XYZ file of C-alpha atoms in Angstrom:
627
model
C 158.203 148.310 55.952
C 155.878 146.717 58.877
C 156.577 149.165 61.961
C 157.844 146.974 65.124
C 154.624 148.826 66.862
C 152.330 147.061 64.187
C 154.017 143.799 64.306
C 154.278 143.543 68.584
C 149.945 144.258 67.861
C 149.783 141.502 65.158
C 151.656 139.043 67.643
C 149.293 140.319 70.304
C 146.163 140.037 68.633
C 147.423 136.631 67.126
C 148.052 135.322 71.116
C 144.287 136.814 71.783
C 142.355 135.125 69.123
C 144.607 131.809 69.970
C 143.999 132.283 73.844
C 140.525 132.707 73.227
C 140.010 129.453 70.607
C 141.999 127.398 73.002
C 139.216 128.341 76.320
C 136.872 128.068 73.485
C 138.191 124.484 72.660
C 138.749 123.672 76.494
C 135.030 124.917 77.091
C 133.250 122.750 74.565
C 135.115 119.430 75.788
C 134.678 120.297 79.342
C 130.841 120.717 78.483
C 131.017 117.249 76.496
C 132.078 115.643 79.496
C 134.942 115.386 77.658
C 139.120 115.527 78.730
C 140.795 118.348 76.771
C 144.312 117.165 75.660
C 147.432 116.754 78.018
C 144.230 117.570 80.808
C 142.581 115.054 82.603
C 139.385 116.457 85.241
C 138.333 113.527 85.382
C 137.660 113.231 89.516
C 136.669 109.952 90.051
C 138.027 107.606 91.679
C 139.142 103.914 90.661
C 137.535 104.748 87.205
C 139.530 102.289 85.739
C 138.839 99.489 87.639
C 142.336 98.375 88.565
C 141.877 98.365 92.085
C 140.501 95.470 93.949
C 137.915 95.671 96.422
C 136.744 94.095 99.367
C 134.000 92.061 97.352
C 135.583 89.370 95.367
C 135.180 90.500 91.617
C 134.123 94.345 92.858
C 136.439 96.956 91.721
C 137.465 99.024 94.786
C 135.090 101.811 95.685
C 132.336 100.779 93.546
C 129.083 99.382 95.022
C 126.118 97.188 93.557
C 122.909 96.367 94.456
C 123.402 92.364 94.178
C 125.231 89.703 92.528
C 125.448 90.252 88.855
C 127.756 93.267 88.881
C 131.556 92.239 88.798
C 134.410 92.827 86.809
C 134.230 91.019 83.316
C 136.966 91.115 79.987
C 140.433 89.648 78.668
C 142.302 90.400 81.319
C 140.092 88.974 84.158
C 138.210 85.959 82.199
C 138.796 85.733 79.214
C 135.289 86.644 78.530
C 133.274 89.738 78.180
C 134.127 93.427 76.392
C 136.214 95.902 77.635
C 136.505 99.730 75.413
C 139.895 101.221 76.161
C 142.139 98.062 75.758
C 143.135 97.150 79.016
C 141.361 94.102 79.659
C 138.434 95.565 82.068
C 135.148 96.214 81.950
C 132.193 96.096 84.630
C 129.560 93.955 83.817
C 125.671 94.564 84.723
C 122.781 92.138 84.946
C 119.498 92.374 86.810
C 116.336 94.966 86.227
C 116.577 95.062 90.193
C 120.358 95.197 90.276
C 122.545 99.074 89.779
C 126.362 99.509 89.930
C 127.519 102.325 91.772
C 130.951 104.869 91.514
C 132.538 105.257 94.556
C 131.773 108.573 96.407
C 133.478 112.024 94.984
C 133.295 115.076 97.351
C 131.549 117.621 95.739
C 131.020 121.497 95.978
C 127.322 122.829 96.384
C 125.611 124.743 93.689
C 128.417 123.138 91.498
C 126.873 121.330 88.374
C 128.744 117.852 87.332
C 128.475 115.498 84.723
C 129.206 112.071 84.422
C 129.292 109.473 81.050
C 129.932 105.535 80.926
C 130.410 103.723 77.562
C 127.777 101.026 77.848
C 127.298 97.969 75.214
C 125.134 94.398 75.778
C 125.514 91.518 74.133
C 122.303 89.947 74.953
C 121.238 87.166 74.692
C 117.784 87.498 73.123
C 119.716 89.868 70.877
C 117.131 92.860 72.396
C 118.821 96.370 72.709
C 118.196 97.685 76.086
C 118.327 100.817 78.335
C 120.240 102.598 81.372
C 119.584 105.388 83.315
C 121.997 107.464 85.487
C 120.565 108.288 89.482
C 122.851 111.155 90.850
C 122.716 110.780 94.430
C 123.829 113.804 96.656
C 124.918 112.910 100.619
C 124.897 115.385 103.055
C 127.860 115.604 105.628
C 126.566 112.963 107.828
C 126.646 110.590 105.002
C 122.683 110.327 104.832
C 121.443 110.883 101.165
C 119.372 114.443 100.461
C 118.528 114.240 97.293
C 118.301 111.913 94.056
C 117.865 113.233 90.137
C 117.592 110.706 87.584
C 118.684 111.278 83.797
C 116.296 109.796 81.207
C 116.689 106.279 79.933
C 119.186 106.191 77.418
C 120.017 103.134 74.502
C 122.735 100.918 75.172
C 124.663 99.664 72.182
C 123.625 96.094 71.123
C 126.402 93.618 69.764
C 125.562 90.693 67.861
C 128.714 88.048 65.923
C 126.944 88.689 62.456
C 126.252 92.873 63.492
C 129.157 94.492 65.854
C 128.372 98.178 66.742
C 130.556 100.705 65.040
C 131.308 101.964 68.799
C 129.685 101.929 72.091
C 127.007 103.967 73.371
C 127.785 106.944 75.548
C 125.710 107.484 78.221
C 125.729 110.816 79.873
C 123.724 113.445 82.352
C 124.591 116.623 84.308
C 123.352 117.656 87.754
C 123.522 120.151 89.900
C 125.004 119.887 93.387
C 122.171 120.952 96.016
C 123.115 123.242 98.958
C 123.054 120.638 101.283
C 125.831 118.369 99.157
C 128.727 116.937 100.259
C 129.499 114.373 98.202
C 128.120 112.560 95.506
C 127.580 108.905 93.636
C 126.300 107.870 90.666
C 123.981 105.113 90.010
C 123.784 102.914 86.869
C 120.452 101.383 86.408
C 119.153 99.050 83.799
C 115.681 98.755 82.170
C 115.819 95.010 81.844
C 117.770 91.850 82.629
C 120.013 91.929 79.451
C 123.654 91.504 80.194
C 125.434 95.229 80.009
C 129.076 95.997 79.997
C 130.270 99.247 81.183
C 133.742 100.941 80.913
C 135.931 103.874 80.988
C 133.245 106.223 83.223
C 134.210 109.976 83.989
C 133.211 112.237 86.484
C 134.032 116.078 85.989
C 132.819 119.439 86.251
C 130.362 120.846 83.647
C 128.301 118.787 80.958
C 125.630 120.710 80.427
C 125.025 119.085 76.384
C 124.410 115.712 78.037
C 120.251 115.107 79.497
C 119.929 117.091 82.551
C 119.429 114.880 85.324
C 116.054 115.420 87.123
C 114.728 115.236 91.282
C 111.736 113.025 91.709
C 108.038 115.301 91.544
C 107.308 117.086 94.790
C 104.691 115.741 97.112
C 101.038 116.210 96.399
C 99.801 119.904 98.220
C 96.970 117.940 99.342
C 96.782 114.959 101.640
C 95.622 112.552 99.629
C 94.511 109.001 100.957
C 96.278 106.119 99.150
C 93.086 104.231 98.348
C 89.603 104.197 97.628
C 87.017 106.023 99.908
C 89.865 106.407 102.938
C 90.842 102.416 103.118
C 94.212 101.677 104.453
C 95.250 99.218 102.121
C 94.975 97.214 99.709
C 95.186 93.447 99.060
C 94.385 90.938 95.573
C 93.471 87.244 96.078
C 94.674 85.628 92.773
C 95.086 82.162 91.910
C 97.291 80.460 88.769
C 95.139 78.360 87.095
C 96.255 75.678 84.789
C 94.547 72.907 83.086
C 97.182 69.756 82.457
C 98.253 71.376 79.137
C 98.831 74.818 81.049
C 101.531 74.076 82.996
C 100.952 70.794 84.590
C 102.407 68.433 81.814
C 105.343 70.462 81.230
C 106.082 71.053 84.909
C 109.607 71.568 85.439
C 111.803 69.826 89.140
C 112.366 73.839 89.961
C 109.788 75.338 91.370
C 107.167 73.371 91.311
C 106.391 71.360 94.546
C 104.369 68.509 92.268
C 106.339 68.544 89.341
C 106.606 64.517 90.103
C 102.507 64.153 90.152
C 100.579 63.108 87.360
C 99.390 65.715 85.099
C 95.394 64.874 85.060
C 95.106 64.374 88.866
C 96.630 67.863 88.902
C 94.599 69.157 86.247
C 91.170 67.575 88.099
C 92.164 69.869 91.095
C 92.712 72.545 89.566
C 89.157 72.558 88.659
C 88.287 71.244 92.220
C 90.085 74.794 93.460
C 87.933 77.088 91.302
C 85.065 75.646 92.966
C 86.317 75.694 96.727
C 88.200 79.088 96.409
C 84.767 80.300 95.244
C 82.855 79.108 97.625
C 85.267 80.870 100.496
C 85.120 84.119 98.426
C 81.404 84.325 98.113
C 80.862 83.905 101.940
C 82.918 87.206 102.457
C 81.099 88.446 98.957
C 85.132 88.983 97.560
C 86.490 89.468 94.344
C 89.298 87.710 93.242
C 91.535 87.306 90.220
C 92.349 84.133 88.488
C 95.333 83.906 85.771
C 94.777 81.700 83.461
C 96.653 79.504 80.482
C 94.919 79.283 76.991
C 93.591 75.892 77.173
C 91.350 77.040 79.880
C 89.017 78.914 77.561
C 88.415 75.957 75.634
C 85.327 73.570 75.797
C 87.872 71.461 73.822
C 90.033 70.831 70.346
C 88.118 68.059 68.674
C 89.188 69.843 65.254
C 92.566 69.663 66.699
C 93.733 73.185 66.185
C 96.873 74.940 66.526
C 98.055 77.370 68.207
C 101.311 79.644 68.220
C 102.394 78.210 65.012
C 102.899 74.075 67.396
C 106.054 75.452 68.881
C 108.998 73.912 70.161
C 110.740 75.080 73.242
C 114.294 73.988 73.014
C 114.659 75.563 76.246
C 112.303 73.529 78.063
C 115.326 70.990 79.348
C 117.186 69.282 81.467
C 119.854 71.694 81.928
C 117.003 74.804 83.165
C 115.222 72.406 85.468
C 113.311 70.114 83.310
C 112.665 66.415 84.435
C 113.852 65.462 81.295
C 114.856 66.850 78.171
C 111.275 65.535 76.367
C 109.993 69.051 75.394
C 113.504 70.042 73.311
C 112.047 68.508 70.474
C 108.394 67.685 70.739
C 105.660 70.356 69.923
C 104.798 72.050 73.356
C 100.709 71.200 72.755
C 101.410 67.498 71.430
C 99.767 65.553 74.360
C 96.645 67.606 73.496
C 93.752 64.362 73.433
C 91.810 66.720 70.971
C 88.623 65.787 73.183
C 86.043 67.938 74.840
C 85.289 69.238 78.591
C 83.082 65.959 78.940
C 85.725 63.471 77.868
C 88.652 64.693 78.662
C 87.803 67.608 81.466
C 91.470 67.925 82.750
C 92.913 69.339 79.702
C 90.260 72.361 78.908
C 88.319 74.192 81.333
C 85.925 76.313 79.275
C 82.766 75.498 81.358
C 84.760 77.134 84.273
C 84.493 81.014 82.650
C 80.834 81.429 83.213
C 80.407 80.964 86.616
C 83.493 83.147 87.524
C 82.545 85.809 85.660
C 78.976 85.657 86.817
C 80.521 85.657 90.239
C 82.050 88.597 89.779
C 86.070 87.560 89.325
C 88.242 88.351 86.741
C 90.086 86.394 84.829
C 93.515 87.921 83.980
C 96.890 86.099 81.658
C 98.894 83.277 82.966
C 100.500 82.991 79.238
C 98.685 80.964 76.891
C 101.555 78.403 77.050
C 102.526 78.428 80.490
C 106.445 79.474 78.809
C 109.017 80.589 81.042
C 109.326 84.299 80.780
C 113.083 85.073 80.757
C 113.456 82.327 77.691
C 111.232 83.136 75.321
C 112.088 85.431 72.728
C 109.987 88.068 71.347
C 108.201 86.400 68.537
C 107.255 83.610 71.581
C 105.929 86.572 73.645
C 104.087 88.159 70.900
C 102.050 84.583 69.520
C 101.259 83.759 72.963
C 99.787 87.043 74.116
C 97.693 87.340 70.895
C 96.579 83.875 71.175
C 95.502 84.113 74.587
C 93.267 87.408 74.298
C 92.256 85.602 70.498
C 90.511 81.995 72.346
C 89.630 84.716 75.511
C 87.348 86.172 73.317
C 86.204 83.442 72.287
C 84.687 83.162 75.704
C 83.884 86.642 76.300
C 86.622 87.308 77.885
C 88.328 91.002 77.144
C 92.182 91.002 75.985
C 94.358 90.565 79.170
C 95.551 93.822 81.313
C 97.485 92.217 84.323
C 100.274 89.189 84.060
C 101.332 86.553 86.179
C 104.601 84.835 85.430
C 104.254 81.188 85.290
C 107.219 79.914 87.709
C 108.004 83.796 88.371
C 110.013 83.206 85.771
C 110.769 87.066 84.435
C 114.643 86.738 85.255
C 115.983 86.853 81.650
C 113.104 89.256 80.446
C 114.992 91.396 77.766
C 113.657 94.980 76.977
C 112.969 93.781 73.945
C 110.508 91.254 75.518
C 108.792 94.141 78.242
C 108.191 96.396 74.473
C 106.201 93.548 73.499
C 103.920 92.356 76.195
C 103.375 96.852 76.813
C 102.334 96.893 73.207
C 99.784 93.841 74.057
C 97.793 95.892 76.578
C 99.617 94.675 80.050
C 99.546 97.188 82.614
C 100.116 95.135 85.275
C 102.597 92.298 86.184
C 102.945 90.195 89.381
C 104.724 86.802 90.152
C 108.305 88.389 89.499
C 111.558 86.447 90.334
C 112.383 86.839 93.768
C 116.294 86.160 93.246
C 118.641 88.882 94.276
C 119.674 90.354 90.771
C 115.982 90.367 89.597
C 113.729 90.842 92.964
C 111.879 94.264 92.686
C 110.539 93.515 96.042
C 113.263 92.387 99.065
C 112.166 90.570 101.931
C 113.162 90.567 105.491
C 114.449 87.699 107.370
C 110.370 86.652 108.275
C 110.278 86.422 104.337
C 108.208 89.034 104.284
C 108.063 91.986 101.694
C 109.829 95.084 103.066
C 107.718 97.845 101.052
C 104.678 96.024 100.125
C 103.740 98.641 97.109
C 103.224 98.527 93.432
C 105.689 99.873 91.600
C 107.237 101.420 88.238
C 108.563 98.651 86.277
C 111.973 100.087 85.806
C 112.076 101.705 82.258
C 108.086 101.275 81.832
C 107.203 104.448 83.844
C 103.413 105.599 83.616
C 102.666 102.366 81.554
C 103.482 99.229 83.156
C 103.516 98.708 86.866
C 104.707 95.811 89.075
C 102.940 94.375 92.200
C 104.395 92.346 95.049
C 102.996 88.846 95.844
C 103.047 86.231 98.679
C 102.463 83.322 98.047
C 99.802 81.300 101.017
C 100.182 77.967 102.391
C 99.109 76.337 105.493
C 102.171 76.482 107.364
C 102.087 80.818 105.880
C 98.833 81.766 106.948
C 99.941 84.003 109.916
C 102.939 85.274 107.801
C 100.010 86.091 105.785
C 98.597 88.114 108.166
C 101.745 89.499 109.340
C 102.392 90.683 105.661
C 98.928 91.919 105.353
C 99.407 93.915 108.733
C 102.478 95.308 106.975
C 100.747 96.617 104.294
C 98.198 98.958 106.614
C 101.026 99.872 108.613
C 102.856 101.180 104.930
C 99.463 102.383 103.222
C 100.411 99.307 100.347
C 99.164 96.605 98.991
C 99.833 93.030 98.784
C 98.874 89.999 96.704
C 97.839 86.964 98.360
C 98.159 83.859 95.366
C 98.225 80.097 95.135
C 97.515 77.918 92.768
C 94.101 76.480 92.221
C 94.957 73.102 92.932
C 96.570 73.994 96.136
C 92.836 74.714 97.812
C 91.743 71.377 97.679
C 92.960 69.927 101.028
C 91.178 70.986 104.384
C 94.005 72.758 105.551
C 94.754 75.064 102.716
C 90.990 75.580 102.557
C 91.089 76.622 106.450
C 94.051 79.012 105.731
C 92.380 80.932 102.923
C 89.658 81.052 104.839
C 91.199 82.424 107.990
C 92.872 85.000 105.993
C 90.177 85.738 103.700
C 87.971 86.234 106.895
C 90.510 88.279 108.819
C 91.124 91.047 105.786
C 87.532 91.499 105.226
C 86.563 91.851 109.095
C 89.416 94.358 109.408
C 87.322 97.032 107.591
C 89.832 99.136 106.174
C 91.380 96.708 103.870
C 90.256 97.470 100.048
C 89.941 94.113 98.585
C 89.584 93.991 94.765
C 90.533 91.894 92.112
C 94.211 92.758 91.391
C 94.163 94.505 87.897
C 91.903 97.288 89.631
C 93.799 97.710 92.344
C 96.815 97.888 90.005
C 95.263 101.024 87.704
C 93.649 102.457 91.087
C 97.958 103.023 91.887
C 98.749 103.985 88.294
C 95.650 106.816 88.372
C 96.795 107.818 91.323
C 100.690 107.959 91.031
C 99.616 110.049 87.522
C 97.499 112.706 89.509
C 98.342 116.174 89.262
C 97.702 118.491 91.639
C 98.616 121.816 90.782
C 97.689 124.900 93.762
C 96.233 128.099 91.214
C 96.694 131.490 92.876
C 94.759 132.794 96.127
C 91.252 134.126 94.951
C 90.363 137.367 96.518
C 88.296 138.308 99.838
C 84.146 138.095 98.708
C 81.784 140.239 100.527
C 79.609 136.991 101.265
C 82.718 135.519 102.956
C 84.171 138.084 104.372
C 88.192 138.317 104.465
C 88.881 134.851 103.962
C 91.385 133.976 101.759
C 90.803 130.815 99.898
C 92.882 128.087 98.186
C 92.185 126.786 94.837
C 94.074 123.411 93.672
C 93.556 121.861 90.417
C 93.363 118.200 90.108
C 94.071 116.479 86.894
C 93.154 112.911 86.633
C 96.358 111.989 83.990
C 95.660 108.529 83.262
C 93.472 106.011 81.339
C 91.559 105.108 84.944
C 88.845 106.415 86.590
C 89.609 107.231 90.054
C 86.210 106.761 91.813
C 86.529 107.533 95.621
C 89.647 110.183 96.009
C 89.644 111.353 99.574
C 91.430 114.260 100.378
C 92.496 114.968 103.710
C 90.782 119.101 104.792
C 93.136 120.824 106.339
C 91.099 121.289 109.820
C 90.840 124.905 109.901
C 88.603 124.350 106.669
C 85.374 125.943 106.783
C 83.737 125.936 103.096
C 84.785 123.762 100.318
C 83.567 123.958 96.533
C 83.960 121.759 93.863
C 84.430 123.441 90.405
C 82.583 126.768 92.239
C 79.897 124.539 93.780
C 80.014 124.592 97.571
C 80.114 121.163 99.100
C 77.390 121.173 101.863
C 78.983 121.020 105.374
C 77.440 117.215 106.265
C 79.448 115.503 103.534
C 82.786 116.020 104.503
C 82.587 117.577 108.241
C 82.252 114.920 110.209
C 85.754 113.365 109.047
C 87.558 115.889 107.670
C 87.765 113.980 104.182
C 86.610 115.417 101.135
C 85.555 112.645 98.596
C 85.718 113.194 94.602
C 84.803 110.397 91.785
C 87.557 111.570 88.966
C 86.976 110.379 85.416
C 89.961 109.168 83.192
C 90.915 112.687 81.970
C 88.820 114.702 84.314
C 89.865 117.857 85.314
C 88.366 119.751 88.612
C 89.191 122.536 91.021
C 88.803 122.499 94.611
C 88.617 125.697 96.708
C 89.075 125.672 100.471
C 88.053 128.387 102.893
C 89.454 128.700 106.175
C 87.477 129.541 109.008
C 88.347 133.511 109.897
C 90.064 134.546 112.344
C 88.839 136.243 115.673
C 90.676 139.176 114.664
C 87.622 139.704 111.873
């Protein structure tokens, strides 16, 4: 017979080992972000949706970055997705654009999590990305810190392939001292349409991506261009013969869509000529993006390219003059002459003389297609035809892309995988509307933060570069924006199209702004795909500071500092200065002193870096008096 002693254990034990499964269950779907049942932690606010905001279509609370984020589904519309059946979800659009939770109070040193169920129905049918930006305020309200999660896959749906589910996409963070409160950012890698529902902020989380703070500054000063210049700024040109553009020019956008095609074409030769002659009086090199016919001396054996497409969205209804190009082969009004007969339409005799001048000649498209349109197997024939008839001319495969009609609203991710796999490191001419503007302007029109940047979800291999583009009535905007960049240690892209420097006055502004940048002195002016890798080498530089080395009998007590640069990236970086700190008295270079002359005088230290090249640096201070 069981003892009642034995049997109050068993019941004890039995309570135990359930106590402990239960915090053992609690623990793992607290660490999953996850609500254990008849619990919810979940401690933010509106997560739902159900509240109304101030902004029509905004849930209360929640925040965006521009239009494009507002409350989609059943319930509202009639249209959309929504996860947890009632009738709401938030819908996303814009590479530019970010939805935001409202703000949680949060205790420091405290680690949180947050998830969102995210799903896109594209329209290009391309998956896509997000990324999560934890963003900790302090108790004035002013943000101290920012940790971003890795990009993370968003579920695609398609009518002939529904998911099984929607992604989850999660991080954990944890709360710095200084944190008061905290809101979370959701960021997309592309322009696909994303819906977002049921998101949960809680404690713990630790099995989701750990959400990371930006690098720390450099230890060394280091200037943001070449051999100490201030800035940086790219005269480019697009540059179109009447099949690049100019015959399928749409009413948007395009100030002489109404003109005649071959008049346009002829001065768009004229311009190379003109804009050549105002660079080589200031001995500049500029950048000129080009469309495939311009490599050719002509098509007499009438060849074709892409595979003769058809762009059935080359109409009416997306700014078209007509809906002609729906059905007829984009390169049909190809004469199939030559450069002598017909020297609107192919401008191959154009590529010597620029390159022997020194230019570079960088991808408009080979079709002139609009960018957020085209699908992937579009993007993929024109980019390989374009570096296939460039070579043709000696030409190297494109590295830097300027959007005909800044048309890269609508790019997909699917689309940005593509042209990165075709060798583009560089892209410029980006939409300027709200949803899809990397680069904001102020009321003046001018760009706020003239600097290249990340293209979001392309970090460390395709960067983005603002642009303005020059007219007559601009040129002391120009200037203004150019003044702007010094001031902000940036860079800035000056463009027009080649047919635009034809008339006296927009020959007199280019040349008034040309003049003024290269009198300045401490303007860097370069064609635009070097000044592009110069920022990609140089946001890729590590700088690591190695342990003190020891006091040396030669020098005494001084302590020195050794740093170890590591040039990360595919570009040579060919005129680093580093700002000495001015209590500097020696400097070597991989052990070899520097003599005194070659970096006194100024205080800057100047290094040619290799792609790949590692060196160390030691600085000596001057001793004390106490010595």
């Amino acid at each position: 017979m069981i003892s009642r002693q034995f049997a109050l254990g068993a019941i004890l034990f039995s309570f135990i080992v359930g106590a402990a499964g239960v915090f053992f269950f609690i623990s793992q779907r607290l660490e999953r972000c996850a609500a254990p049942p008849l619990v919810n932690p979940n401690i933010l606010p509106n997560a739902n949706f159900a509240a109304a905001g101030a902004v029509s279509g905004l849930p209360d609370g929640w925040s965006r970055g521009a239009g494009g984020v507002e409350l989609r589904g059943p319930a509202i519309d009639g249209q959309g997705f929504d996860l947890d059946g009632d009738g709401r979800g938030l819908q996303l659009i814009g590479i530019a654009n970010y939805a935001q939770t409202p703000p949680v109070g949060v205790q420091p040193g405290a680690t949180y999590c947050f998830t969102v169920a995210a799903l896109t129905d594209s329209l290009l049918r391309s998956p896509t990305r997000v990324r999560l930006v934890f963003e900790w305020y302090d108790e004035r309200g002013e943000v101290r810190e920012q940790m971003a999660t890795p990009w993370q896959l968003v579920a695609l749906w398609t009518p002939e392939r529904p998911p099984q589910g929607w992604a989850v996409i999660g991080g954990h963070a944890r709360a710095p001292e200084t944190a008061r409160t905290l809101r979370v950012r959701i960021e997309p890698s592309s322009d696909d349409r994303i819906y977002l529902d049921m998101p949960r902020l809680q404690r713990g989380g630790h099995t989701f991506p750990a959400a990371q703070a930006p690098e720390p500054a450099l230890p060394l000063a280091i200037a943001p261009w070449p051999e100490g210049y201030r800035a940086a700024v790219a005269f480019t040109f697009d540059w179109e013969t009447a099949m690049g553009g100019l015959v399928h020019s749409r009413s948007v956008d395009d100030p002489h869509a109404n003109e005649d095609p071959i008049l346009r074409g002829m001065r768009m030769r004229t311009g190379v000529e003109t804009s050549m002659a105002i660079f080589a009086r200031y001995n500049v090199r500029a950048t000129y993006y080009a469309t495939g016919y311009n490599f050719l001396m002509g098509n007499r054996e009438q060849r074709r390219f892409m595979g003769d497409p058809v762009f059935s969205w080359a109409s009416a209804a997306n700014g078209w003059r007509s809906d002609r190009w729906v059905n007829r082969p984009w390169f049909s009004d190809d004469p199939y002459g030559t450069v002598a007969t017909d020297p609107a339409w192919y401008f191959g005799d154009q590529i010597e003389p620029l390159l022997a001048a020194g230019h570079e000649i960088q991808s408009h498209t080979f079709s002139h297609l609009y960018g957020g349109y085209a699908d992937v197997a579009t993007w993929r024939a024109d980019l390989e035809a374009w570096n296939a008839v460039a070579a043709e001319r000696g030409v190297g495969s494109a590295r830097s892309l300027a959007f005909p009609w800044s048309s890269s609203a609508g790019m997909s991710d699917a689309n940005w995988d593509v042209i990165e796999q075709a060798g583009i490191r560089s892209v410029t001419r980006l939409s300027d509307y709200g949803p899809y503007n990397l680069f904001p302007t102020d009321e003046r029109g001018l760009i706020r933060d003239p600097q290249c940047r990340w293209l979001p979800g392309r970090e460390g291999r395709i960067i983005a570069c603002p642009d303005f583009y020059l007219t007559p009535a601009r040129a002391e905007l120009a200037i203004a924006q150019i003044e702007r960049a010094v001031a902000t240690g940036g860079m800035i892209d000056i463009w027009a199209h080649t047919e635009e420097v034809t008339s006296a006055a927009q020959q007199a502004a280019w040349e008034d702004v040309v003049s003024y940048t290269v009198e300045r002195g401490d303007v860097w002016v370069a064609p635009l795909s070097e000044i592009a890798e110069w920022q990609i080498a140089l946001k890729m530089l590590n700088i690591t500071q190695i342990a003190e080395l020891a006091a040396t009998p030669e020098r005494g007590s001084s302590v020195a500092q050794r740093y170890r640069l590591h040039n990360q990236s595919p570009y040579p970086l060919a005129g680093l200065m580093i700002d000495l700190p001015s209590n500097t008295a020696d400097v070597a270079i991989n052990r070899d002193i520097v003599p005194r002359e070659q970096w006194r005088s100024g205080g800057w230290l100047r290094i040619d870096l290799a792609a790949g090249q590692i060196v160390e640096v030691t600085l000596w201070p001057t001793r004390s008096s106490s010595r």
